[in-house]
Amino acid sequence: MRMLVVGAGSTGGYFGGRLIEAGRDVTFLVRAARKARLQADGLDIVSPFGNASLKPKLITATEIDGPYDVVLLTVKAYSLDAAMKDFAAAVGKGTMIMPFLNGMRHMDVLAERFGAGTLVGCTCHIFASIDEKGRIVQHNRLQEITYGELDGSVTPRIEALDAFMKTGAFGTRLSRHIRRRMWEKWILLATLGSSNALARGSIGEIEAAPGGTHLALRLLGEAVSVTRAAGVEPSEAFLDTARTTLTAKGSPLTSSMYRDLQAGNAVEAEQIVGDLLARGRKAGLDLPLLGAAFTNLMVYQNRISATR
């Protein structure tokens, strides 16, 4: 099995690098500048599970020589259109596309471009970044990928993918409920990001402020109502964990979207909050807090877009 990892940032670089360590056939699709840097310096991982220095196979879009068995899509949602053009030549009749993107809009876009049969559902959990030396730094021990067929079946191709991914280098899980898991992750990301954006603080700071817990739980309720309107019922175990996570005293937790906002970078506001809001309104739901959060984030997003 051959895998093409689209993007060699903190997430794609980490998981792709660990697969290379395990002897898997992995190639990174990158821009010319990123290729030059990785060729010169290598791909370095700094992790509590052990550091690694690798010399991965690297190609640019014009160098794709034919279809791959798996395309692991690890770009930000706002880069999806450009990425699809870049990796299109790598998608053949039997190719599986496994996206690490958040929300659900990307699944519709990818299905329209490449066909629904190419898609594998997936959720990814890791906290990593690229430091000033260009190294991928893993900040805690969370590293798990869950994947599965969107209809819940266990097919020969998903079993082959499962065997490919099971290296022992990170957690993997083949799920028969991947669509629900994707929605659950979206609920948590939208609630966390909206809470951070509206209150401009971490979960612990929000909890300590008057009305903070109420804000977080109301946002969670709005996100869950959209999910249920879409015909997906979150598990009680997930909801219990979400309530605890979003109201934990002293928690430093923030969303990656909020960290991007603090750093002055583009944010996935439309994909994580805006699309959830649009789906809910289409279903006739009243979502005042998600609406306020989306307006807040888009004011920021429009401001930085105007300066670039």
mmCIF file of C-alpha atoms in Angstrom:
data_model
loop_
_atom_site.group_PDB
_atom_site.id
_atom_site.type_symbol
_atom_site.label_atom_id
_atom_site.label_comp_id
_atom_site.label_asym_id
_atom_site.label_seq_id
_atom_site.Cartn_x
_atom_site.Cartn_y
_atom_site.Cartn_z
ATOM 1 C CA MET A 1 0.000 0.000 0.000
ATOM 2 C CA ARG A 2 1.277 3.462 -0.949
ATOM 3 C CA MET A 3 0.196 6.572 0.938
ATOM 4 C CA LEU A 4 0.426 10.188 -0.173
ATOM 5 C CA VAL A 5 0.348 12.628 2.727
ATOM 6 C CA VAL A 6 -0.880 16.024 1.533
ATOM 7 C CA GLY A 7 0.982 18.524 3.664
ATOM 8 C CA ALA A 8 3.968 18.095 5.976
ATOM 9 C CA GLY A 9 2.904 20.405 8.767
ATOM 10 C CA SER A 10 2.676 19.474 12.424
ATOM 11 C CA THR A 11 -0.127 16.908 12.025
ATOM 12 C CA GLY A 12 0.658 15.366 8.637
ATOM 13 C CA GLY A 13 4.374 15.485 9.302
ATOM 14 C CA TYR A 14 3.998 13.751 12.654
ATOM 15 C CA PHE A 15 1.786 10.857 11.606
ATOM 16 C CA GLY A 16 3.452 10.477 8.217
ATOM 17 C CA GLY A 17 6.844 10.460 9.889
ATOM 18 C CA ARG A 18 5.828 7.795 12.384
ATOM 19 C CA LEU A 19 4.511 5.633 9.534
ATOM 20 C CA ILE A 20 7.835 6.017 7.719
ATOM 21 C CA GLU A 21 9.640 4.964 10.908
ATOM 22 C CA ALA A 22 7.525 1.788 10.869
ATOM 23 C CA GLY A 23 8.581 0.994 7.309
ATOM 24 C CA ARG A 24 5.416 2.082 5.516
ATOM 25 C CA ASP A 25 5.563 3.474 1.958
ATOM 26 C CA VAL A 26 4.766 7.139 2.533
ATOM 27 C CA THR A 27 5.386 10.166 0.302
ATOM 28 C CA PHE A 28 4.727 13.791 1.215
ATOM 29 C CA LEU A 29 3.093 16.167 -1.260
ATOM 30 C CA VAL A 30 4.427 19.633 -0.487
ATOM 31 C CA ARG A 31 5.058 23.036 -2.013
ATOM 32 C CA ALA A 32 8.425 23.693 -3.616
ATOM 33 C CA ALA A 33 9.723 25.826 -0.735
ATOM 34 C CA ARG A 34 8.749 23.228 1.882
ATOM 35 C CA LYS A 35 10.336 20.504 -0.236
ATOM 36 C CA ALA A 36 13.621 22.405 -0.426
ATOM 37 C CA ARG A 37 13.714 22.925 3.333
ATOM 38 C CA LEU A 38 12.884 19.309 4.136
ATOM 39 C CA GLN A 39 15.468 18.065 1.649
ATOM 40 C CA ALA A 40 18.085 20.251 3.297
ATOM 41 C CA ASP A 41 17.167 19.768 6.959
ATOM 42 C CA GLY A 42 15.120 16.571 7.070
ATOM 43 C CA LEU A 43 11.904 15.978 8.977
ATOM 44 C CA ASP A 44 12.574 16.237 12.712
ATOM 45 C CA ILE A 45 10.080 15.136 15.364
ATOM 46 C CA VAL A 46 10.408 16.017 19.049
ATOM 47 C CA SER A 47 8.050 13.893 21.115
ATOM 48 C CA PRO A 48 7.559 12.324 24.553
ATOM 49 C CA PHE A 49 7.379 9.026 22.638
ATOM 50 C CA GLY A 50 10.878 9.500 21.228
ATOM 51 C CA ASN A 51 12.491 11.891 18.795
ATOM 52 C CA ALA A 52 13.090 11.124 15.119
ATOM 53 C CA SER A 53 15.132 12.564 12.244
ATOM 54 C CA LEU A 54 13.911 11.387 8.850
ATOM 55 C CA LYS A 55 14.633 11.918 5.165
ATOM 56 C CA PRO A 56 11.173 11.349 3.663
ATOM 57 C CA LYS A 57 10.170 10.982 0.028
ATOM 58 C CA LEU A 58 8.951 14.368 -1.204
ATOM 59 C CA ILE A 59 7.121 15.455 -4.343
ATOM 60 C CA THR A 60 5.345 18.529 -5.645
ATOM 61 C CA ALA A 61 2.042 18.447 -7.552
ATOM 62 C CA THR A 62 3.706 18.276 -10.972
ATOM 63 C CA GLU A 63 5.709 15.224 -9.912
ATOM 64 C CA ILE A 64 2.783 12.897 -9.087
ATOM 65 C CA ASP A 65 3.324 9.797 -11.238
ATOM 66 C CA GLY A 66 -0.049 8.088 -10.813
ATOM 67 C CA PRO A 67 -2.656 6.971 -8.284
ATOM 68 C CA TYR A 68 -1.876 6.145 -4.674
ATOM 69 C CA ASP A 69 -3.793 3.678 -2.521
ATOM 70 C CA VAL A 70 -4.422 6.253 0.214
ATOM 71 C CA VAL A 71 -4.396 10.046 0.204
ATOM 72 C CA LEU A 72 -4.047 11.391 3.744
ATOM 73 C CA LEU A 73 -5.317 14.960 3.618
ATOM 74 C CA THR A 74 -3.865 17.091 6.423
ATOM 75 C CA VAL A 75 -4.264 20.702 5.258
ATOM 76 C CA LYS A 76 -6.386 23.391 6.908
ATOM 77 C CA ALA A 77 -9.972 23.632 5.667
ATOM 78 C CA TYR A 78 -9.418 26.997 3.991
ATOM 79 C CA SER A 79 -6.687 25.357 1.832
ATOM 80 C CA LEU A 80 -8.929 22.526 0.616
ATOM 81 C CA ASP A 81 -9.660 23.855 -2.882
ATOM 82 C CA ALA A 82 -5.979 24.375 -3.668
ATOM 83 C CA ALA A 83 -5.071 21.001 -2.184
ATOM 84 C CA MET A 84 -7.642 19.150 -4.320
ATOM 85 C CA LYS A 85 -6.079 20.583 -7.468
ATOM 86 C CA ASP A 86 -2.630 19.547 -6.256
ATOM 87 C CA PHE A 87 -3.414 15.906 -5.419
ATOM 88 C CA ALA A 88 -6.038 15.175 -8.094
ATOM 89 C CA ALA A 89 -3.592 13.172 -10.216
ATOM 90 C CA ALA A 90 -2.974 10.858 -7.234
ATOM 91 C CA VAL A 91 -6.618 9.707 -7.097
ATOM 92 C CA GLY A 92 -7.488 6.615 -9.099
ATOM 93 C CA LYS A 93 -10.327 4.108 -9.192
ATOM 94 C CA GLY A 94 -9.353 2.390 -5.939
ATOM 95 C CA THR A 95 -7.912 5.338 -4.026
ATOM 96 C CA MET A 96 -9.122 6.076 -0.500
ATOM 97 C CA ILE A 97 -9.124 9.714 0.636
ATOM 98 C CA MET A 98 -8.805 10.034 4.409
ATOM 99 C CA PRO A 99 -9.146 13.681 5.519
ATOM 100 C CA PHE A 100 -7.983 15.023 8.875
ATOM 101 C CA LEU A 101 -10.071 18.185 8.426
ATOM 102 C CA ASN A 102 -12.625 19.303 10.997
ATOM 103 C CA GLY A 103 -16.373 19.692 10.545
ATOM 104 C CA MET A 104 -18.298 18.021 7.725
ATOM 105 C CA ARG A 105 -18.287 20.503 4.848
ATOM 106 C CA HIS A 106 -15.066 19.058 3.431
ATOM 107 C CA MET A 107 -16.743 15.666 3.044
ATOM 108 C CA ASP A 108 -19.377 17.188 0.758
ATOM 109 C CA VAL A 109 -16.746 19.061 -1.256
ATOM 110 C CA LEU A 110 -14.510 16.013 -1.653
ATOM 111 C CA ALA A 111 -17.442 13.766 -2.589
ATOM 112 C CA GLU A 112 -18.537 16.193 -5.281
ATOM 113 C CA ARG A 113 -15.021 16.361 -6.750
ATOM 114 C CA PHE A 114 -13.851 12.737 -6.439
ATOM 115 C CA GLY A 115 -16.990 10.707 -5.667
ATOM 116 C CA ALA A 116 -18.400 9.617 -2.321
ATOM 117 C CA GLY A 117 -16.900 6.139 -2.762
ATOM 118 C CA THR A 118 -13.375 7.474 -2.379
ATOM 119 C CA LEU A 119 -13.973 8.798 1.129
ATOM 120 C CA VAL A 120 -13.025 7.235 4.441
ATOM 121 C CA GLY A 121 -14.332 8.868 7.602
ATOM 122 C CA CYS A 122 -11.681 9.946 10.072
ATOM 123 C CA THR A 123 -10.983 11.844 13.276
ATOM 124 C CA CYS A 124 -7.514 12.793 14.438
ATOM 125 C CA HIS A 125 -6.370 13.918 17.874
ATOM 126 C CA ILE A 126 -2.915 15.366 18.520
ATOM 127 C CA PHE A 127 -1.462 18.549 20.006
ATOM 128 C CA ALA A 128 1.623 19.471 17.990
ATOM 129 C CA SER A 129 3.204 22.500 16.345
ATOM 130 C CA ILE A 130 6.220 23.494 14.299
ATOM 131 C CA ASP A 131 8.845 25.379 16.306
ATOM 132 C CA GLU A 132 11.235 28.114 15.209
ATOM 133 C CA LYS A 133 13.746 25.488 14.042
ATOM 134 C CA GLY A 134 11.200 23.852 11.749
ATOM 135 C CA ARG A 135 10.829 20.792 13.993
ATOM 136 C CA ILE A 136 7.513 19.095 14.701
ATOM 137 C CA VAL A 137 6.992 19.257 18.459
ATOM 138 C CA GLN A 138 4.387 17.052 20.146
ATOM 139 C CA HIS A 139 3.190 18.796 23.311
ATOM 140 C CA ASN A 140 1.480 15.945 25.162
ATOM 141 C CA ARG A 141 0.849 12.211 24.844
ATOM 142 C CA LEU A 142 -2.401 12.485 22.886
ATOM 143 C CA GLN A 143 -1.962 10.826 19.462
ATOM 144 C CA GLU A 144 -4.857 8.875 18.008
ATOM 145 C CA ILE A 145 -6.518 8.350 14.647
ATOM 146 C CA THR A 146 -9.975 6.782 14.307
ATOM 147 C CA TYR A 147 -11.271 5.791 10.871
ATOM 148 C CA GLY A 148 -13.959 3.724 9.188
ATOM 149 C CA GLU A 149 -16.365 3.389 6.301
ATOM 150 C CA LEU A 150 -19.041 6.058 6.433
ATOM 151 C CA ASP A 151 -21.834 3.467 6.207
ATOM 152 C CA GLY A 152 -20.413 1.505 9.155
ATOM 153 C CA SER A 153 -19.425 -1.556 7.131
ATOM 154 C CA VAL A 154 -16.107 -3.388 7.452
ATOM 155 C CA THR A 155 -14.784 -3.794 3.930
ATOM 156 C CA PRO A 156 -11.594 -5.393 2.593
ATOM 157 C CA ARG A 157 -10.179 -1.961 1.793
ATOM 158 C CA ILE A 158 -10.779 -0.598 5.300
ATOM 159 C CA GLU A 159 -9.208 -3.723 6.794
ATOM 160 C CA ALA A 160 -6.175 -3.186 4.547
ATOM 161 C CA LEU A 161 -5.980 0.441 5.661
ATOM 162 C CA ASP A 162 -6.276 -0.639 9.292
ATOM 163 C CA ALA A 163 -3.359 -3.046 8.869
ATOM 164 C CA PHE A 164 -1.302 -0.290 7.227
ATOM 165 C CA MET A 165 -2.007 2.195 10.027
ATOM 166 C CA LYS A 166 -1.412 -0.203 12.933
ATOM 167 C CA THR A 167 2.277 0.379 13.585
ATOM 168 C CA GLY A 168 2.290 0.757 17.366
ATOM 169 C CA ALA A 169 3.710 4.269 16.910
ATOM 170 C CA PHE A 170 0.369 5.935 17.735
ATOM 171 C CA GLY A 171 -3.151 4.965 18.680
ATOM 172 C CA THR A 172 -5.471 3.701 15.955
ATOM 173 C CA ARG A 173 -9.079 2.586 16.002
ATOM 174 C CA LEU A 174 -11.286 1.098 13.301
ATOM 175 C CA SER A 175 -14.812 2.312 14.066
ATOM 176 C CA ARG A 176 -18.200 1.231 12.763
ATOM 177 C CA HIS A 177 -19.591 4.581 13.990
ATOM 178 C CA ILE A 178 -17.168 7.010 12.376
ATOM 179 C CA ARG A 179 -19.843 9.420 11.143
ATOM 180 C CA ARG A 180 -21.103 9.913 14.708
ATOM 181 C CA ARG A 181 -17.539 10.340 15.953
ATOM 182 C CA MET A 182 -16.884 13.016 13.333
ATOM 183 C CA TRP A 183 -19.987 14.934 14.418
ATOM 184 C CA GLU A 184 -19.034 14.570 18.081
ATOM 185 C CA LYS A 185 -15.608 16.040 17.433
ATOM 186 C CA TRP A 186 -17.267 18.876 15.523
ATOM 187 C CA ILE A 187 -19.597 19.558 18.465
ATOM 188 C CA LEU A 188 -16.649 19.830 20.836
ATOM 189 C CA LEU A 189 -14.521 21.983 18.520
ATOM 190 C CA ALA A 190 -17.375 24.371 17.716
ATOM 191 C CA THR A 191 -18.351 24.724 21.371
ATOM 192 C CA LEU A 192 -14.783 25.159 22.584
ATOM 193 C CA GLY A 193 -13.841 27.580 19.809
ATOM 194 C CA SER A 194 -17.004 29.618 20.248
ATOM 195 C CA SER A 195 -16.537 29.792 24.026
ATOM 196 C CA ASN A 196 -12.908 30.904 23.654
ATOM 197 C CA ALA A 197 -13.818 33.486 21.011
ATOM 198 C CA LEU A 198 -16.750 35.041 22.881
ATOM 199 C CA ALA A 199 -15.080 35.106 26.306
ATOM 200 C CA ARG A 200 -11.478 35.558 25.102
ATOM 201 C CA GLY A 201 -10.066 33.053 27.537
ATOM 202 C CA SER A 202 -9.321 29.439 28.379
ATOM 203 C CA ILE A 203 -11.897 27.038 29.772
ATOM 204 C CA GLY A 204 -10.630 27.640 33.305
ATOM 205 C CA GLU A 205 -10.855 31.402 32.880
ATOM 206 C CA ILE A 206 -14.368 31.138 31.445
ATOM 207 C CA GLU A 207 -15.506 28.841 34.273
ATOM 208 C CA ALA A 208 -14.179 31.301 36.852
ATOM 209 C CA ALA A 209 -16.094 34.240 35.371
ATOM 210 C CA PRO A 210 -19.756 34.999 36.217
ATOM 211 C CA GLY A 211 -21.979 33.144 33.767
ATOM 212 C CA GLY A 212 -19.051 31.291 32.216
ATOM 213 C CA THR A 213 -20.304 27.770 32.858
ATOM 214 C CA HIS A 214 -23.758 28.730 31.612
ATOM 215 C CA LEU A 215 -22.234 30.128 28.412
ATOM 216 C CA ALA A 216 -20.265 26.959 27.684
ATOM 217 C CA LEU A 217 -23.182 24.624 28.370
ATOM 218 C CA ARG A 218 -25.628 26.729 26.316
ATOM 219 C CA LEU A 219 -23.201 26.651 23.387
ATOM 220 C CA LEU A 220 -22.878 22.887 23.783
ATOM 221 C CA GLY A 221 -26.660 22.543 23.741
ATOM 222 C CA GLU A 222 -26.932 24.556 20.517
ATOM 223 C CA ALA A 223 -24.259 22.453 18.793
ATOM 224 C CA VAL A 224 -25.919 19.217 19.924
ATOM 225 C CA SER A 225 -29.296 20.413 18.640
ATOM 226 C CA VAL A 226 -27.830 20.881 15.145
ATOM 227 C CA THR A 227 -26.330 17.400 15.258
ATOM 228 C CA ARG A 228 -29.631 15.840 16.239
ATOM 229 C CA ALA A 229 -31.419 17.784 13.484
ATOM 230 C CA ALA A 230 -28.966 16.162 11.054
ATOM 231 C CA GLY A 231 -30.076 12.729 12.246
ATOM 232 C CA VAL A 232 -27.005 11.947 14.358
ATOM 233 C CA GLU A 233 -27.418 11.164 18.066
ATOM 234 C CA PRO A 234 -24.296 11.848 20.179
ATOM 235 C CA SER A 235 -23.492 9.170 22.719
ATOM 236 C CA GLU A 236 -24.196 9.810 26.395
ATOM 237 C CA ALA A 237 -20.556 9.026 27.196
ATOM 238 C CA PHE A 238 -19.432 11.767 24.811
ATOM 239 C CA LEU A 239 -21.907 14.285 26.230
ATOM 240 C CA ASP A 240 -20.795 13.573 29.805
ATOM 241 C CA THR A 241 -17.144 14.012 28.817
ATOM 242 C CA ALA A 242 -17.909 17.199 26.880
ATOM 243 C CA ARG A 243 -19.740 18.785 29.816
ATOM 244 C CA THR A 244 -16.862 17.948 32.146
ATOM 245 C CA THR A 245 -14.213 19.175 29.703
ATOM 246 C CA LEU A 246 -15.966 22.459 28.960
ATOM 247 C CA THR A 247 -16.525 23.423 32.611
ATOM 248 C CA ALA A 248 -13.338 22.175 34.282
ATOM 249 C CA LYS A 249 -11.973 24.471 36.998
ATOM 250 C CA GLY A 250 -8.534 25.861 36.214
ATOM 251 C CA SER A 251 -8.344 24.179 32.819
ATOM 252 C CA PRO A 252 -5.839 25.801 30.388
ATOM 253 C CA LEU A 253 -7.707 24.264 27.440
ATOM 254 C CA THR A 254 -8.213 26.386 24.325
ATOM 255 C CA SER A 255 -9.070 25.445 20.749
ATOM 256 C CA SER A 256 -6.520 25.498 17.943
ATOM 257 C CA MET A 257 -8.786 28.069 16.264
ATOM 258 C CA TYR A 258 -8.432 30.377 19.267
ATOM 259 C CA ARG A 259 -4.665 29.864 19.346
ATOM 260 C CA ASP A 260 -4.539 30.779 15.643
ATOM 261 C CA LEU A 261 -6.579 33.899 16.428
ATOM 262 C CA GLN A 262 -4.196 34.909 19.200
ATOM 263 C CA ALA A 263 -1.255 34.438 16.835
ATOM 264 C CA GLY A 264 -2.849 36.624 14.161
ATOM 265 C CA ASN A 265 -3.343 33.737 11.734
ATOM 266 C CA ALA A 266 -6.316 32.792 9.571
ATOM 267 C CA VAL A 267 -8.985 30.763 11.384
ATOM 268 C CA GLU A 268 -11.392 28.026 10.289
ATOM 269 C CA ALA A 269 -14.414 30.048 11.393
ATOM 270 C CA GLU A 270 -16.595 29.250 8.398
ATOM 271 C CA GLN A 271 -15.889 25.522 8.490
ATOM 272 C CA ILE A 272 -16.123 24.919 12.248
ATOM 273 C CA VAL A 273 -18.749 27.438 13.379
ATOM 274 C CA GLY A 274 -20.300 28.934 10.244
ATOM 275 C CA ASP A 275 -21.246 25.659 8.573
ATOM 276 C CA LEU A 276 -22.736 24.285 11.796
ATOM 277 C CA LEU A 277 -24.745 27.492 12.178
ATOM 278 C CA ALA A 278 -25.951 27.341 8.553
ATOM 279 C CA ARG A 279 -27.096 23.737 8.904
ATOM 280 C CA GLY A 280 -28.953 24.555 12.101
ATOM 281 C CA ARG A 281 -30.706 27.575 10.640
ATOM 282 C CA LYS A 282 -31.693 25.536 7.591
ATOM 283 C CA ALA A 283 -33.360 23.128 10.013
ATOM 284 C CA GLY A 284 -35.243 26.022 11.610
ATOM 285 C CA LEU A 285 -33.221 26.179 14.841
ATOM 286 C CA ASP A 286 -32.634 29.338 16.860
ATOM 287 C CA LEU A 287 -28.884 29.488 17.628
ATOM 288 C CA PRO A 288 -28.122 32.912 19.144
ATOM 289 C CA LEU A 289 -24.793 32.053 20.782
ATOM 290 C CA LEU A 290 -23.342 30.222 17.793
ATOM 291 C CA GLY A 291 -24.475 33.177 15.689
ATOM 292 C CA ALA A 292 -22.731 35.637 17.993
ATOM 293 C CA ALA A 293 -19.556 33.567 17.983
ATOM 294 C CA PHE A 294 -19.525 33.351 14.199
ATOM 295 C CA THR A 295 -19.979 37.116 13.832
ATOM 296 C CA ASN A 296 -17.163 37.647 16.328
ATOM 297 C CA LEU A 297 -14.806 35.348 14.444
ATOM 298 C CA MET A 298 -15.658 36.756 11.020
ATOM 299 C CA VAL A 299 -14.980 40.325 12.158
ATOM 300 C CA TYR A 300 -11.483 39.114 13.028
ATOM 301 C CA GLN A 301 -11.142 37.048 9.854
ATOM 302 C CA ASN A 302 -12.258 39.907 7.595
ATOM 303 C CA ARG A 303 -9.866 42.280 9.336
ATOM 304 C CA ILE A 304 -6.782 40.141 8.770
ATOM 305 C CA SER A 305 -7.860 39.273 5.208
ATOM 306 C CA ALA A 306 -7.981 42.971 4.375
ATOM 307 C CA THR A 307 -4.361 43.407 5.463
ATOM 308 C CA ARG A 308 -2.987 40.562 3.331
#
